[in-house]
PDB file of C-alpha atoms and ligand atoms in Angstrom:
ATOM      1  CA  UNK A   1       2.985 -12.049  -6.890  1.00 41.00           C
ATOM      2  CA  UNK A   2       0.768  -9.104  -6.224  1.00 46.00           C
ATOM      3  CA  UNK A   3      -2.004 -10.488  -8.662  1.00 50.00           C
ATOM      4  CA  UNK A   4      -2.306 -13.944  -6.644  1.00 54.00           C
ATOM      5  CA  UNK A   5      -3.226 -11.916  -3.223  1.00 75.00           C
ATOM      6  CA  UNK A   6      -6.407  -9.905  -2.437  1.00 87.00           C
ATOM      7  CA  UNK A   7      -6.942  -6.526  -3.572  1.00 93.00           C
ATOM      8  CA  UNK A   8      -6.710  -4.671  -0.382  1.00 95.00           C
ATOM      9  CA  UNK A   9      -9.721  -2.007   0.419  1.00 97.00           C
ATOM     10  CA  UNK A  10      -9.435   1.055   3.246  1.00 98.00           C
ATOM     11  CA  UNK A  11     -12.549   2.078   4.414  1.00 97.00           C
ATOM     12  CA  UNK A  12     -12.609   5.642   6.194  1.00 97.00           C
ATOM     13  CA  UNK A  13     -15.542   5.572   7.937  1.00 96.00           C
ATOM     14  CA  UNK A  14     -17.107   6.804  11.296  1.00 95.00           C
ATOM     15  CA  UNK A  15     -20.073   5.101  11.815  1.00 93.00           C
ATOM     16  CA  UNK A  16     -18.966   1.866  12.595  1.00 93.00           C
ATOM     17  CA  UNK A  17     -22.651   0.107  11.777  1.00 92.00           C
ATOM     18  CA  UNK A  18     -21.782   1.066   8.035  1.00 90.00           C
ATOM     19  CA  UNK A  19     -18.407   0.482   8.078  1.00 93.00           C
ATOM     20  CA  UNK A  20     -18.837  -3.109   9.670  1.00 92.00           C
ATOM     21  CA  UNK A  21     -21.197  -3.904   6.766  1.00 90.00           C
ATOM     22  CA  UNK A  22     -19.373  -2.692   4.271  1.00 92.00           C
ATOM     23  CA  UNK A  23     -16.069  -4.930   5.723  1.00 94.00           C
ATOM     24  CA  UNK A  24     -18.106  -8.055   5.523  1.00 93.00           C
ATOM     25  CA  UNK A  25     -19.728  -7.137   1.869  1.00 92.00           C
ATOM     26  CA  UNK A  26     -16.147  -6.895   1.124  1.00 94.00           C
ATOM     27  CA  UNK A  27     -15.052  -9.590   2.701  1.00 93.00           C
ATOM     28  CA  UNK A  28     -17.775 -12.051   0.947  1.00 92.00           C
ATOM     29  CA  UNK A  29     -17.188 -10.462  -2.520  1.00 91.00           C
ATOM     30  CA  UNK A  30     -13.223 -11.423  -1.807  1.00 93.00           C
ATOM     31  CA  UNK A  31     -11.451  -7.979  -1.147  1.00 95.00           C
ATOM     32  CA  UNK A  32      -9.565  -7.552   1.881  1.00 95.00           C
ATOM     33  CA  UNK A  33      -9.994  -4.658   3.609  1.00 96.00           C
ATOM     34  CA  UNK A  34      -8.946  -2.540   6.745  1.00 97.00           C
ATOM     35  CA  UNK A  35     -10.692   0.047   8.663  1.00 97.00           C
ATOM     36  CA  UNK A  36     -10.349   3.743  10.116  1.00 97.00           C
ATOM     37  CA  UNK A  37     -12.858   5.592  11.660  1.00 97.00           C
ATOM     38  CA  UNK A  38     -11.878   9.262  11.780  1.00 97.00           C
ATOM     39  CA  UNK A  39      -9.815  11.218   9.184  1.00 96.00           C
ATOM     40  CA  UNK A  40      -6.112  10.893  10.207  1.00 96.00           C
ATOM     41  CA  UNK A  41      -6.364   7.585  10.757  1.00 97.00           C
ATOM     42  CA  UNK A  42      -7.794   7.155   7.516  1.00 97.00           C
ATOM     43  CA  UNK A  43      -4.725   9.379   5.773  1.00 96.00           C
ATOM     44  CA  UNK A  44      -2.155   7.378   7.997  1.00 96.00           C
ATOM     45  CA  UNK A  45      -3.642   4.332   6.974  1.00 96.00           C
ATOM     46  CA  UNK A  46      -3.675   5.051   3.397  1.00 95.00           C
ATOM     47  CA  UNK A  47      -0.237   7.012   3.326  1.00 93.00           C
ATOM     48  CA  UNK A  48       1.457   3.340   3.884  1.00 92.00           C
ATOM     49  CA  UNK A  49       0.700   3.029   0.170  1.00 88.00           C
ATOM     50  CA  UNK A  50      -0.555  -0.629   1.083  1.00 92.00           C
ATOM     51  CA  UNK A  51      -3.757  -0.483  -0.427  1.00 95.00           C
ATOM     52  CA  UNK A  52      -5.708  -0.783  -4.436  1.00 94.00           C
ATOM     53  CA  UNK A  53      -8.064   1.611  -3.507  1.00 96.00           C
ATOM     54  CA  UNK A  54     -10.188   3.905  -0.514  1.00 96.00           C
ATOM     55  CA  UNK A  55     -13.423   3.733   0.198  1.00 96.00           C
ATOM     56  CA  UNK A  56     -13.900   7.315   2.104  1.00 95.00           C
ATOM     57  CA  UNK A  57     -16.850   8.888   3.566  1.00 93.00           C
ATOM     58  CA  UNK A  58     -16.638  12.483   3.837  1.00 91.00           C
ATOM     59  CA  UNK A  59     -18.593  14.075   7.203  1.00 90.00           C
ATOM     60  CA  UNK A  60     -15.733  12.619   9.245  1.00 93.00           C
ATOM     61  CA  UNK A  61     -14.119  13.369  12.894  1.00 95.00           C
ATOM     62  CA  UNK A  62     -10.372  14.983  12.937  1.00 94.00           C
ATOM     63  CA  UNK A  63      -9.498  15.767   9.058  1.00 92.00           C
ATOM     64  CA  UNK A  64     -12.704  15.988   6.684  1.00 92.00           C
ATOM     65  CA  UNK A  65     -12.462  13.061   3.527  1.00 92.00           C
ATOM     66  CA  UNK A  66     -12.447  16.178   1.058  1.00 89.00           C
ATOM     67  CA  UNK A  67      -8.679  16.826   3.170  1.00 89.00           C
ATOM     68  CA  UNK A  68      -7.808  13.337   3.667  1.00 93.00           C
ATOM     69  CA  UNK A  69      -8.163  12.946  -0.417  1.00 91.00           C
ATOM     70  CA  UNK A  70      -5.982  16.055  -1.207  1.00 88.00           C
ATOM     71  CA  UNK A  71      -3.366  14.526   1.312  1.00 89.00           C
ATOM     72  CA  UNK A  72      -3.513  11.033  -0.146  1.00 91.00           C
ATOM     73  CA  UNK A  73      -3.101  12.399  -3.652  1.00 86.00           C
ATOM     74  CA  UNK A  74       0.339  14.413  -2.856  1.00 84.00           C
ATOM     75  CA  UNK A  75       1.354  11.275  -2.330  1.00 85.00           C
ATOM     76  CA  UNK A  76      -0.030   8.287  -3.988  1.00 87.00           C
ATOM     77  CA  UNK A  77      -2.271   7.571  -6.768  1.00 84.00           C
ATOM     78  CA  UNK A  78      -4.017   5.233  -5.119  1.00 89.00           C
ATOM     79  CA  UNK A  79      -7.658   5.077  -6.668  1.00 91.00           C
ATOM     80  CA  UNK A  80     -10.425   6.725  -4.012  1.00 93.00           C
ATOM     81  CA  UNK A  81     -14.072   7.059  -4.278  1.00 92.00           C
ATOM     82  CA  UNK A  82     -15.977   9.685  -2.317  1.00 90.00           C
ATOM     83  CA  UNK A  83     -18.811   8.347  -0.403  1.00 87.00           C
ATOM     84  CA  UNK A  84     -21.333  11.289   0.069  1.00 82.00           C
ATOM     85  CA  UNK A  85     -24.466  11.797   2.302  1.00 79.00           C
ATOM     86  CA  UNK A  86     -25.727  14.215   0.279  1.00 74.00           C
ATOM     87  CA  UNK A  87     -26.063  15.886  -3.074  1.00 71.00           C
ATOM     88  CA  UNK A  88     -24.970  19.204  -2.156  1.00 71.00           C
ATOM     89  CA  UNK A  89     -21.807  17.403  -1.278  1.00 72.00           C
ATOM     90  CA  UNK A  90     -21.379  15.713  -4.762  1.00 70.00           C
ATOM     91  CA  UNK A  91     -21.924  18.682  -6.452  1.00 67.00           C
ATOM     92  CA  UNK A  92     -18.611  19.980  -3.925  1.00 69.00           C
ATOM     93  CA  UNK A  93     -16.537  17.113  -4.889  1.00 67.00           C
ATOM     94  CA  UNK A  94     -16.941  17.947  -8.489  1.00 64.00           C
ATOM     95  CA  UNK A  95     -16.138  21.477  -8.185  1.00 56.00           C
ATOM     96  CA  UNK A  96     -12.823  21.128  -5.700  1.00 63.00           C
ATOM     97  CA  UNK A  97      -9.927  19.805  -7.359  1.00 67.00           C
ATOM     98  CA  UNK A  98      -9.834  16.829  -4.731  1.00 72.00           C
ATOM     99  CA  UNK A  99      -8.327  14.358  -6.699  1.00 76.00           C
ATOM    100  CA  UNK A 100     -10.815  12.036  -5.977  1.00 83.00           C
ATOM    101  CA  UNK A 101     -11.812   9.121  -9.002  1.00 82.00           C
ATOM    102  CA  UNK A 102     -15.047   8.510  -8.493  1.00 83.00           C
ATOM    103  CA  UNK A 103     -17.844   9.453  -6.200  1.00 83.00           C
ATOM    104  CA  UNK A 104     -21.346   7.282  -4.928  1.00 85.00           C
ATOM    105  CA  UNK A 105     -23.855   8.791  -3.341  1.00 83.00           C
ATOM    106  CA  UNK A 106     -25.407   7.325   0.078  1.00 79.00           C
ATOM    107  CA  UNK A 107     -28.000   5.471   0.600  1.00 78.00           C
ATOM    108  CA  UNK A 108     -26.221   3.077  -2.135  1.00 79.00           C
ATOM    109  CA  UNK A 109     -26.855  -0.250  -2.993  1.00 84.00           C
ATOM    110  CA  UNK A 110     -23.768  -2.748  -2.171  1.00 87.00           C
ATOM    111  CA  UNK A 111     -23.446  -3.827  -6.073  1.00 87.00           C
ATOM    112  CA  UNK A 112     -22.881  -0.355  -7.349  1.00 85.00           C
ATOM    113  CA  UNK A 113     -20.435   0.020  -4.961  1.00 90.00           C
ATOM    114  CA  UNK A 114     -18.804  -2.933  -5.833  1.00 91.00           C
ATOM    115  CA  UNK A 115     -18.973  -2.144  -9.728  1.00 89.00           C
ATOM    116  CA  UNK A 116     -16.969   0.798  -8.888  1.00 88.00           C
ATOM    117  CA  UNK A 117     -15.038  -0.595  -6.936  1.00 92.00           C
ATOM    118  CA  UNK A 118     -14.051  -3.269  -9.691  1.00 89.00           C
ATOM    119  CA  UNK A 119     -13.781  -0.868 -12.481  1.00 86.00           C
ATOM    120  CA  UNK A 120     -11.445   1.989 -10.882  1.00 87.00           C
ATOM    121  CA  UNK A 121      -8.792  -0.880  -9.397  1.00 88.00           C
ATOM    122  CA  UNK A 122      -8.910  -2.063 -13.227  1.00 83.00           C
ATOM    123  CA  UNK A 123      -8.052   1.406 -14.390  1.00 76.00           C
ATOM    124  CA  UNK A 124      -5.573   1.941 -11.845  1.00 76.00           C
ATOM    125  CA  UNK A 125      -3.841  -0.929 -13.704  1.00 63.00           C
ATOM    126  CA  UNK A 126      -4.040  -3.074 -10.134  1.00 48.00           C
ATOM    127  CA  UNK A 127      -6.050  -5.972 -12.117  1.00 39.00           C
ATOM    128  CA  UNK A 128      -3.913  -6.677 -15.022  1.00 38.00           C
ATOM    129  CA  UNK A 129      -3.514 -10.327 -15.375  1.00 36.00           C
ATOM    130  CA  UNK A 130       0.127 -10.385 -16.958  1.00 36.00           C
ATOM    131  CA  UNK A 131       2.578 -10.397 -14.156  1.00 37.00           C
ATOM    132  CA  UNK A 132       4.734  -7.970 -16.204  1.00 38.00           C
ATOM    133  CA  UNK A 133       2.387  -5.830 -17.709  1.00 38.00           C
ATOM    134  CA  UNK A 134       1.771  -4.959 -13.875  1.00 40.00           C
ATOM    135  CA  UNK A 135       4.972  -4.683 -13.069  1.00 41.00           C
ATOM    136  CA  UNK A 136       5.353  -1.953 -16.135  1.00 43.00           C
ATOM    137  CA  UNK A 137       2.333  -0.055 -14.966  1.00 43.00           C
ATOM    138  CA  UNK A 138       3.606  -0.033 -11.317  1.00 56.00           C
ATOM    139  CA  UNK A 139       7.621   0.566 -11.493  1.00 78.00           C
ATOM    140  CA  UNK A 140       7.519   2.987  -8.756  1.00 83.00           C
ATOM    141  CA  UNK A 141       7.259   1.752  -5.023  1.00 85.00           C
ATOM    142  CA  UNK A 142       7.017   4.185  -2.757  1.00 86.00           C
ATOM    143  CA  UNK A 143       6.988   3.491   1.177  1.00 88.00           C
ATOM    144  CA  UNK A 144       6.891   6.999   2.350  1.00 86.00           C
ATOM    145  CA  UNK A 145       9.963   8.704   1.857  1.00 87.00           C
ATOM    146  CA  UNK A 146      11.781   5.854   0.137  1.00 91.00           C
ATOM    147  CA  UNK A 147      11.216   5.999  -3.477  1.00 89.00           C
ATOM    148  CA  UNK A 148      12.317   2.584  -5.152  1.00 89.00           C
ATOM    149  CA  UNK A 149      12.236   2.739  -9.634  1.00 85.00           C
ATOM    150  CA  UNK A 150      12.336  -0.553 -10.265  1.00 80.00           C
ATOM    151  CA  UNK A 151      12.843   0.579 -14.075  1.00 77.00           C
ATOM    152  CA  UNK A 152      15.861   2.251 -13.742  1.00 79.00           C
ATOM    153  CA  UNK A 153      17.484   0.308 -10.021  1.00 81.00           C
ATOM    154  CA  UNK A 154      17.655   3.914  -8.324  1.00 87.00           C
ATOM    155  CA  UNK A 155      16.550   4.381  -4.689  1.00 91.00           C
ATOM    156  CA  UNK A 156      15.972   7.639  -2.933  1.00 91.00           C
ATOM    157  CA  UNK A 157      15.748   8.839   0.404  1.00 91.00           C
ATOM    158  CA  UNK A 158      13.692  11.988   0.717  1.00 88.00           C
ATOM    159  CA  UNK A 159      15.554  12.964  -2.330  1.00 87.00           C
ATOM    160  CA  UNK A 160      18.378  11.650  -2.048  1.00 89.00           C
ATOM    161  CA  UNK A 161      20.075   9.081  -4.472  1.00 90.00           C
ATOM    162  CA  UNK A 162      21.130   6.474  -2.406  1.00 91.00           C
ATOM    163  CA  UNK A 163      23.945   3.545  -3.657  1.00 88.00           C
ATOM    164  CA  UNK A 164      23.117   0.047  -3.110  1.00 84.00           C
ATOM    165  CA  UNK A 165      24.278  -3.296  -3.936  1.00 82.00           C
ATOM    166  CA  UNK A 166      22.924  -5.706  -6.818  1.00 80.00           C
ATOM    167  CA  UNK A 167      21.706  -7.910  -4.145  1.00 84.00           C
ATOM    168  CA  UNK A 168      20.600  -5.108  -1.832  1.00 89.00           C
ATOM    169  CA  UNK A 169      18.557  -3.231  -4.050  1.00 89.00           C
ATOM    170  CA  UNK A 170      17.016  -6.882  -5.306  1.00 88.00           C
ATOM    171  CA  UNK A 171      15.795  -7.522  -1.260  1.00 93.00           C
ATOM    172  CA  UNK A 172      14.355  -4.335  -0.786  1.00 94.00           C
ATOM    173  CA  UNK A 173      12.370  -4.211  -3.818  1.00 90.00           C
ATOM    174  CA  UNK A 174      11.231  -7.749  -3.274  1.00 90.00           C
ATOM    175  CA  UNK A 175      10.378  -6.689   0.533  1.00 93.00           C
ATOM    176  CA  UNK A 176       8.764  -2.923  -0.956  1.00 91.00           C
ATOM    177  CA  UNK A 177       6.690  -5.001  -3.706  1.00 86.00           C
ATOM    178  CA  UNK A 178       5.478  -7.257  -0.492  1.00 87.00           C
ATOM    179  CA  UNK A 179       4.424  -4.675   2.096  1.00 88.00           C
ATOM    180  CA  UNK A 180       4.033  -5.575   5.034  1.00 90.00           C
ATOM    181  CA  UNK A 181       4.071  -9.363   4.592  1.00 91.00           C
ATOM    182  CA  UNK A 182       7.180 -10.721   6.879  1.00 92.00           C
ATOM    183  CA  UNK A 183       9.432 -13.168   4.793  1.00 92.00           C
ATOM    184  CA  UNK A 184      11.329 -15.681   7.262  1.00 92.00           C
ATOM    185  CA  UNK A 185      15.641 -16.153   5.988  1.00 90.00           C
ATOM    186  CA  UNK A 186      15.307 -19.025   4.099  1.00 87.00           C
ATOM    187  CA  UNK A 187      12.250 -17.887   2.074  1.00 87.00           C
ATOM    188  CA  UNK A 188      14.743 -14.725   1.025  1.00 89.00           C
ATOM    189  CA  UNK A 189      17.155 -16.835   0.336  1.00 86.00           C
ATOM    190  CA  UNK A 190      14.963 -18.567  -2.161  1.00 81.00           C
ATOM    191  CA  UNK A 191      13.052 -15.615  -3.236  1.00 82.00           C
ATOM    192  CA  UNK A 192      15.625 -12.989  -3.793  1.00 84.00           C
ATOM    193  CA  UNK A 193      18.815 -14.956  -3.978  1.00 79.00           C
ATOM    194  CA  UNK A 194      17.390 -17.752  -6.372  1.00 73.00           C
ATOM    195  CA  UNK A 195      19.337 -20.805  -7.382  1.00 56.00           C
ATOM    196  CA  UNK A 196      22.384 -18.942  -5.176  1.00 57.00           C
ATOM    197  CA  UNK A 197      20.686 -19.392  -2.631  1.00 53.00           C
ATOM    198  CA  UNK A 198      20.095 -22.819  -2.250  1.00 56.00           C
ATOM    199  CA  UNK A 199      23.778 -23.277  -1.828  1.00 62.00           C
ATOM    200  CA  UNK A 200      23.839 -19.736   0.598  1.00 67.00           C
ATOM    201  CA  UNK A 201      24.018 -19.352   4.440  1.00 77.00           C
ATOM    202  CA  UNK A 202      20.671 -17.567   6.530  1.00 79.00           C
ATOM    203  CA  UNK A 203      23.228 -15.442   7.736  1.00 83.00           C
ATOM    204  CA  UNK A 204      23.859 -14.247   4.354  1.00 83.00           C
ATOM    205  CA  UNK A 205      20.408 -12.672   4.700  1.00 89.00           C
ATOM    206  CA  UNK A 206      21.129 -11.339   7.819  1.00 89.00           C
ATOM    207  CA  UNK A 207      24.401  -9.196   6.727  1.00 87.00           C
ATOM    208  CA  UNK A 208      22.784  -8.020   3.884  1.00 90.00           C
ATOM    209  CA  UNK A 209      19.897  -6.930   6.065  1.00 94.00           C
ATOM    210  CA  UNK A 210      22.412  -4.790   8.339  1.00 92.00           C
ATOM    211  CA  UNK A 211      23.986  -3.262   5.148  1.00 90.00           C
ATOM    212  CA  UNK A 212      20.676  -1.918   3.438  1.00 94.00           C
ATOM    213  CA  UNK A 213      19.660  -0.972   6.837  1.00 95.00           C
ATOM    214  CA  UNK A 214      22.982   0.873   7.179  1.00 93.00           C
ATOM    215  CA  UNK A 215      21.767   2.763   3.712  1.00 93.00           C
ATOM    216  CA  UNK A 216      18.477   3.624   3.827  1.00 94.00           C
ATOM    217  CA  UNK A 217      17.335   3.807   7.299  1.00 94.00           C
ATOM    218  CA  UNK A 218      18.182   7.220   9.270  1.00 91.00           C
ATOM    219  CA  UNK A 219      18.941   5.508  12.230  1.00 92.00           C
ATOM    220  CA  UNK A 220      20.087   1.611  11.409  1.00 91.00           C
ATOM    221  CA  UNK A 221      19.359   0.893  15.683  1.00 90.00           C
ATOM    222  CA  UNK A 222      15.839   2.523  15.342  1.00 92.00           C
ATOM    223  CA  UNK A 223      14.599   1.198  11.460  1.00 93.00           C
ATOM    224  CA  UNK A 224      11.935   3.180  10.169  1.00 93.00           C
ATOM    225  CA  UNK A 225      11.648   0.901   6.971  1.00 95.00           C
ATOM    226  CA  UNK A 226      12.882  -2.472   7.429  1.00 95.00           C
ATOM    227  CA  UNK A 227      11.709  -4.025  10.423  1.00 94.00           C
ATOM    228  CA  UNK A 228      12.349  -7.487  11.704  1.00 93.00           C
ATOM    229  CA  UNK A 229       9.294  -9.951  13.386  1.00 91.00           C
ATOM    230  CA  UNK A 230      11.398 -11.811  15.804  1.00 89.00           C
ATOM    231  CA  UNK A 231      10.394 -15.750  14.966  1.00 87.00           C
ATOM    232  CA  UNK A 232       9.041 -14.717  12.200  1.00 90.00           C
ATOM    233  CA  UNK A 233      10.994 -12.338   9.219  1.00 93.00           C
ATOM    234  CA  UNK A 234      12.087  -9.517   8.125  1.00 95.00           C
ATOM    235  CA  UNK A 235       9.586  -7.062   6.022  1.00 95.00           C
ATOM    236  CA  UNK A 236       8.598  -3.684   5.186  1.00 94.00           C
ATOM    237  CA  UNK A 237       6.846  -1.035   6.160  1.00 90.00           C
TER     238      UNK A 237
HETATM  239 CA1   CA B 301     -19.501  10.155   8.404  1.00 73.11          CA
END
């Protein structure tokens, strides 16, 4: 699933010039990619847990990259490279305990970038080719405070264990695994209901919706986690 879509890039960046041209290089060389231009948007952005790996420039407005990285890494392990302006800087990065993976140095030329790039997604285990290998290297989702082990079926909320059905726990992992991405009823019904499905009702969707809502989400009226596209489907964020 994961390995048939684009590896998804966050670029923290505040000059938009370079962060424009570093959208389309990305673009061309077949990433996808999404922007922010000062520091907490960048650590929102990258908190989602959505993306294979940040691109993040460090002289930024609101929260500095060398914060933004010690945020992200509480968090996720995400890979991130530093982009620095200047040496002095690089020589920082490697003496703070940022957490950061790899570091380039500006003015760079696109194709290192993109070497790096390549090679820390690869180590991060985000370009194994066998589905399940993947799947191994990645059996924790995490969408913020929902923590989802997909090795041994156990959600938590903030910490706390939370009880869920066979076919619950099987459409929120599916949705978790597929952030973001809004699937309409019937394609759940296919996807995490299977050859049950094809004999089930939408509305069987739709009940077990309101139950996992009913579980995970603080307040079931307001989700926080499983949101609904009207027209279009339910997903995850
Ligand atoms: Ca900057």
């Amino acid at each position: 699933m994961k390995n048939n879509e684009k590896k998804k890039i966050l670029i923290v960046e505040d000059e938009k010039n370079i962060a424009e041209l570093l959208a389309v290089n990305l673009m061309l060389a077949g990433y996808a990619y999404e922007v922010a231009y000062d520091g907490e948007e960048g650590l929102e952005k990258a908190l989602t847990g959505e993306f294979d790996l940040i691109l993040l420039d460090i002289m930024l407005p609101k929260m500095n990259g060398f914060e933004v990285c010690a945020r992200v890494r509480r968090r996720l392990s995400t890979p991130i490279i530093m982009v620095t302006a200047r040496e002095e800087e690089k020589d920082k990065i490697l003496g703070l305990d940022t957490g950061a993976d790899d570091y380039v140095t500006k003015p760079y030329s696109f194709n290192e970038l993109l070497a790096r790039i390549k090679s820390n997604i690869r180590r991060s285990g985000g370009e194994l080719i066998a589905p399940e290998q993947s799947a191994d290297a990645e059996h924790v989702l995490t969408v913020r405070g929902l923590v989802i082990d997909t090795e041994r079926y156990s959600v938590e909320r903030d910490g706390t264990p939370i009880e869920l059905s066979k076919k619950e726990y099987d459409l929120l992992s599916f949705l978790a695994a597929n952030l973001g991405r809004p699937y309409s009823r019937e394609e759940l019904l296919e996807q995490v209901w299977g050859y049950e499905g094809f004999y089930g009702d939408i509305r069987t969707v739709d009940v077990t919706v309101s139950r996992l809502r009913s579980k995970i989400e603080v307040d079931p009226s307001k989700p926080e986690y499983l949101f609904n596209k009207r027209g279009v489907g339910y997903y995850i964020k």
